[in-house]
Amino acid sequence: MALFTFSGGVHPDDGKEYAKHAPITEYLPKGDVVLPVGQHIGAPAKPIVSKGDHVLAGQKVAEAGGFVSANIFSSVSGTVKAVEPRITPAGTKVNAIVIENDGEFKEVEYHAKPYDSMSKEEVLGAIKEAGIVGLGGAGFPTHVKLAPKDPDAIEYIIVNGAECEPYITGDYRMMMEMPEKVIEGLNIVLDLFPKAKGIIGIEDNKKDAIAKMEALVKGDARISVASLKTKYPQGAERSLIYATTGRSINSSMLPADAGCIVDNVATIAAIKDAVKDGKPLFSRVVTVTGDAVANPGNFLVRTGTNVNELIEAAGGFKKQPEKVISGGPMMGMAMFTTDVPAVKTFSCLLAMTKDEVSANQPSNCIRCGRCVSVCPQKLMPMKLSVLADHNEIDEFEKLHGAECVECGSCSYICPAKRNLAQSMKTGRKQVLANRRKK
């Protein structure tokens, strides 16, 4: 059977064995929950509660601050203690709503209109109201993504089940444990775009998930399953679009420009909860893993839960880690503290006994060209990184540096251990900032 793939890429140890077989376990927070108002791309949400207010789980506590923004809901019942700046997993300080958890987890009553009587506008309204954002890590508000300029031009709804980032297994567990919910969510999105077909892309290191999904869509003319070659970054939006449709996009384009919409497995499942059940987004699956973790696992976590509680739920550290990462080892961010809340985009806590990156001292480029051979965008990272380091941003842009997808494949393969991805990321940010100014 031919596997779908893309040009370039690398093959890091996937590390899935740590948590792959651990069923999703619901974890209820013990302490206060902290809800940053910026858990998404776009304008921060605006708090609509004040200190002393009593709230229920599922109650809106902050409303979208603009078109590209998202509502935020309490994940527990309790009392608002403060609205004040708190540190996020990304290491930034963001205004946050702090709720004293009463431990009772009383929820609001959810109301959903019968789906077969809902208009497209009402479906989009339910998704917007639920505060759903991309749960693969980007955090782009889903209602915006599902409202392209020309809905009739959308030909493919692609569900990203690749989960190519090493160690993370939350999406895999969702496909294994609640595949029907994923299919139901995909059908809701397909109903918004009658001309579109659904494609569920899954890497072939998850053969059991592929088989499960194929069985569920057998005979369905609208939905197919694409077996993807296990290769990083297969799950990157541009790589996935090319692998499944043969279409290409660049930094100045949206997937919709190529007739595609891409959503992560967890996002699609959240759409089903919002539209069919009227339930807003205030929980997600988080993988706690790594060789420093005593009992790696996958947890259904309520937003705002302190990450230290999740570490404790996974048995704590069997050995003090040298590095702790929010996300995976390729695109995640090193954390200087774990005293932070699990937000909508927090997919994984990775704790490693050895910090292999810091142990490697970069040396001069040996011009081997390996970074070029693995770049999924066919760029020249060794050249672009130097331009970025010397702040030669105009030249960086001329050599298409903005096309970098920040996957880290170049740094991974570099025998000189140069910080290519970090430099490329810095240069790309500068290019995009300059474009916004213009």
mmCIF file of N, CA and C in Angstrom, residues 249-291:
data_model
loop_
_atom_site.group_PDB
_atom_site.id
_atom_site.type_symbol
_atom_site.label_atom_id
_atom_site.label_comp_id
_atom_site.label_asym_id
_atom_site.label_seq_id
_atom_site.Cartn_x
_atom_site.Cartn_y
_atom_site.Cartn_z
ATOM 1 N N ILE A 249 0.887 25.215 -0.301
ATOM 2 C CA ILE A 249 0.626 26.588 0.127
ATOM 3 C C ILE A 249 1.920 27.179 0.657
ATOM 4 N N ASN A 250 1.968 28.522 0.722
ATOM 5 C CA ASN A 250 3.143 29.188 1.279
ATOM 6 C C ASN A 250 2.717 30.123 2.407
ATOM 7 N N SER A 251 3.682 30.907 2.902
ATOM 8 C CA SER A 251 3.417 31.735 4.080
ATOM 9 C C SER A 251 2.411 32.847 3.844
ATOM 10 N N SER A 252 2.174 33.198 2.595
ATOM 11 C CA SER A 252 1.213 34.254 2.290
ATOM 12 C C SER A 252 -0.176 33.697 1.987
ATOM 13 N N MET A 253 -0.317 32.383 2.137
ATOM 14 C CA MET A 253 -1.591 31.726 1.836
ATOM 15 C C MET A 253 -2.168 31.053 3.074
ATOM 16 N N LEU A 254 -3.466 30.844 3.046
ATOM 17 C CA LEU A 254 -4.149 30.032 4.044
ATOM 18 C C LEU A 254 -4.497 28.691 3.410
ATOM 19 N N PRO A 255 -4.698 27.644 4.211
ATOM 20 C CA PRO A 255 -5.139 26.369 3.636
ATOM 21 C C PRO A 255 -6.394 26.522 2.768
ATOM 22 N N ALA A 256 -7.267 27.466 3.162
ATOM 23 C CA ALA A 256 -8.490 27.680 2.389
ATOM 24 C C ALA A 256 -8.190 28.126 0.959
ATOM 25 N N ASP A 257 -7.032 28.780 0.766
ATOM 26 C CA ASP A 257 -6.642 29.197 -0.580
ATOM 27 C C ASP A 257 -6.355 27.994 -1.480
ATOM 28 N N ALA A 258 -6.076 26.858 -0.869
ATOM 29 C CA ALA A 258 -5.857 25.622 -1.626
ATOM 30 C C ALA A 258 -7.077 24.700 -1.534
ATOM 31 N N GLY A 259 -8.204 25.265 -1.070
ATOM 32 C CA GLY A 259 -9.433 24.492 -0.983
ATOM 33 C C GLY A 259 -9.468 23.523 0.184
ATOM 34 N N CYS A 260 -8.650 23.794 1.234
ATOM 35 C CA CYS A 260 -8.539 22.862 2.362
ATOM 36 C C CYS A 260 -8.793 23.561 3.704
ATOM 37 N N ILE A 261 -9.304 22.799 4.635
ATOM 38 C CA ILE A 261 -9.363 23.205 6.038
ATOM 39 C C ILE A 261 -8.789 22.047 6.840
ATOM 40 N N VAL A 262 -7.869 22.365 7.742
ATOM 41 C CA VAL A 262 -7.208 21.336 8.543
ATOM 42 C C VAL A 262 -7.536 21.542 10.015
ATOM 43 N N ASP A 263 -8.007 20.502 10.672
ATOM 44 C CA ASP A 263 -8.284 20.557 12.112
ATOM 45 C C ASP A 263 -7.720 19.319 12.789
ATOM 46 N N ASN A 264 -7.218 19.504 13.979
ATOM 47 C CA ASN A 264 -6.668 18.439 14.801
ATOM 48 C C ASN A 264 -7.787 17.521 15.330
ATOM 49 N N VAL A 265 -7.442 16.290 15.645
ATOM 50 C CA VAL A 265 -8.393 15.299 16.157
ATOM 51 C C VAL A 265 -9.178 15.837 17.361
ATOM 52 N N ALA A 266 -8.481 16.417 18.332
ATOM 53 C CA ALA A 266 -9.132 16.898 19.543
ATOM 54 C C ALA A 266 -10.073 18.056 19.239
ATOM 55 N N THR A 267 -9.687 18.912 18.295
ATOM 56 C CA THR A 267 -10.541 20.034 17.906
ATOM 57 C C THR A 267 -11.837 19.532 17.297
ATOM 58 N N ILE A 268 -11.723 18.549 16.418
ATOM 59 C CA ILE A 268 -12.904 17.968 15.764
ATOM 60 C C ILE A 268 -13.842 17.347 16.804
ATOM 61 N N ALA A 269 -13.276 16.667 17.806
ATOM 62 C CA ALA A 269 -14.093 16.067 18.865
ATOM 63 C C ALA A 269 -14.794 17.149 19.684
ATOM 64 N N ALA A 270 -14.097 18.260 19.932
ATOM 65 C CA ALA A 270 -14.687 19.367 20.694
ATOM 66 C C ALA A 270 -15.848 19.997 19.938
ATOM 67 N N ILE A 271 -15.777 19.983 18.605
ATOM 68 C CA ILE A 271 -16.874 20.511 17.783
ATOM 69 C C ILE A 271 -18.139 19.687 18.007
ATOM 70 N N LYS A 272 -17.978 18.379 18.094
ATOM 71 C CA LYS A 272 -19.138 17.521 18.361
ATOM 72 C C LYS A 272 -19.761 17.877 19.711
ATOM 73 N N ASP A 273 -18.928 18.035 20.748
ATOM 74 C CA ASP A 273 -19.435 18.374 22.090
ATOM 75 C C ASP A 273 -20.203 19.686 22.069
ATOM 76 N N ALA A 274 -19.682 20.664 21.343
ATOM 77 C CA ALA A 274 -20.298 21.986 21.322
ATOM 78 C C ALA A 274 -21.621 21.991 20.574
ATOM 79 N N VAL A 275 -21.638 21.379 19.393
ATOM 80 C CA VAL A 275 -22.815 21.455 18.526
ATOM 81 C C VAL A 275 -23.914 20.494 18.957
ATOM 82 N N LYS A 276 -23.551 19.257 19.260
ATOM 83 C CA LYS A 276 -24.561 18.249 19.595
ATOM 84 C C LYS A 276 -24.999 18.314 21.067
ATOM 85 N N ASP A 277 -24.059 18.702 21.961
ATOM 86 C CA ASP A 277 -24.350 18.660 23.396
ATOM 87 C C ASP A 277 -24.400 20.037 24.059
ATOM 88 N N GLY A 278 -23.992 21.075 23.328
ATOM 89 C CA GLY A 278 -23.997 22.415 23.910
ATOM 90 C C GLY A 278 -22.927 22.632 24.963
ATOM 91 N N LYS A 279 -21.904 21.768 24.963
ATOM 92 C CA LYS A 279 -20.869 21.838 25.997
ATOM 93 C C LYS A 279 -19.680 22.655 25.517
ATOM 94 N N PRO A 280 -19.276 23.672 26.283
ATOM 95 C CA PRO A 280 -18.119 24.485 25.890
ATOM 96 C C PRO A 280 -16.805 23.763 26.147
ATOM 97 N N LEU A 281 -15.731 24.326 25.613
ATOM 98 C CA LEU A 281 -14.406 23.731 25.786
ATOM 99 C C LEU A 281 -13.786 24.186 27.101
ATOM 100 N N PHE A 282 -13.651 23.260 28.041
ATOM 101 C CA PHE A 282 -12.899 23.580 29.259
ATOM 102 C C PHE A 282 -12.081 22.379 29.746
ATOM 103 N N SER A 283 -11.860 21.424 28.843
ATOM 104 C CA SER A 283 -10.972 20.308 29.180
ATOM 105 C C SER A 283 -10.319 19.805 27.905
ATOM 106 N N ARG A 284 -9.225 19.102 28.040
ATOM 107 C CA ARG A 284 -8.512 18.523 26.900
ATOM 108 C C ARG A 284 -7.644 17.374 27.390
ATOM 109 N N VAL A 285 -7.188 16.531 26.458
ATOM 110 C CA VAL A 285 -6.295 15.427 26.813
ATOM 111 C C VAL A 285 -4.853 15.941 26.825
ATOM 112 N N VAL A 286 -4.155 15.634 27.902
ATOM 113 C CA VAL A 286 -2.747 16.029 28.067
ATOM 114 C C VAL A 286 -1.915 14.778 28.326
ATOM 115 N N THR A 287 -0.816 14.628 27.602
ATOM 116 C CA THR A 287 0.123 13.528 27.834
ATOM 117 C C THR A 287 1.193 13.998 28.810
ATOM 118 N N VAL A 288 1.422 13.218 29.860
ATOM 119 C CA VAL A 288 2.522 13.477 30.805
ATOM 120 C C VAL A 288 3.503 12.327 30.626
ATOM 121 N N THR A 289 4.691 12.614 30.128
ATOM 122 C CA THR A 289 5.570 11.535 29.682
ATOM 123 C C THR A 289 7.043 11.906 29.784
ATOM 124 N N GLY A 290 7.885 10.977 29.379
ATOM 125 C CA GLY A 290 9.330 11.165 29.433
ATOM 126 C C GLY A 290 9.980 10.180 30.385
ATOM 127 N N ASP A 291 11.291 9.987 30.243
ATOM 128 C CA ASP A 291 11.969 8.985 31.070
ATOM 129 C C ASP A 291 12.135 9.404 32.518
#
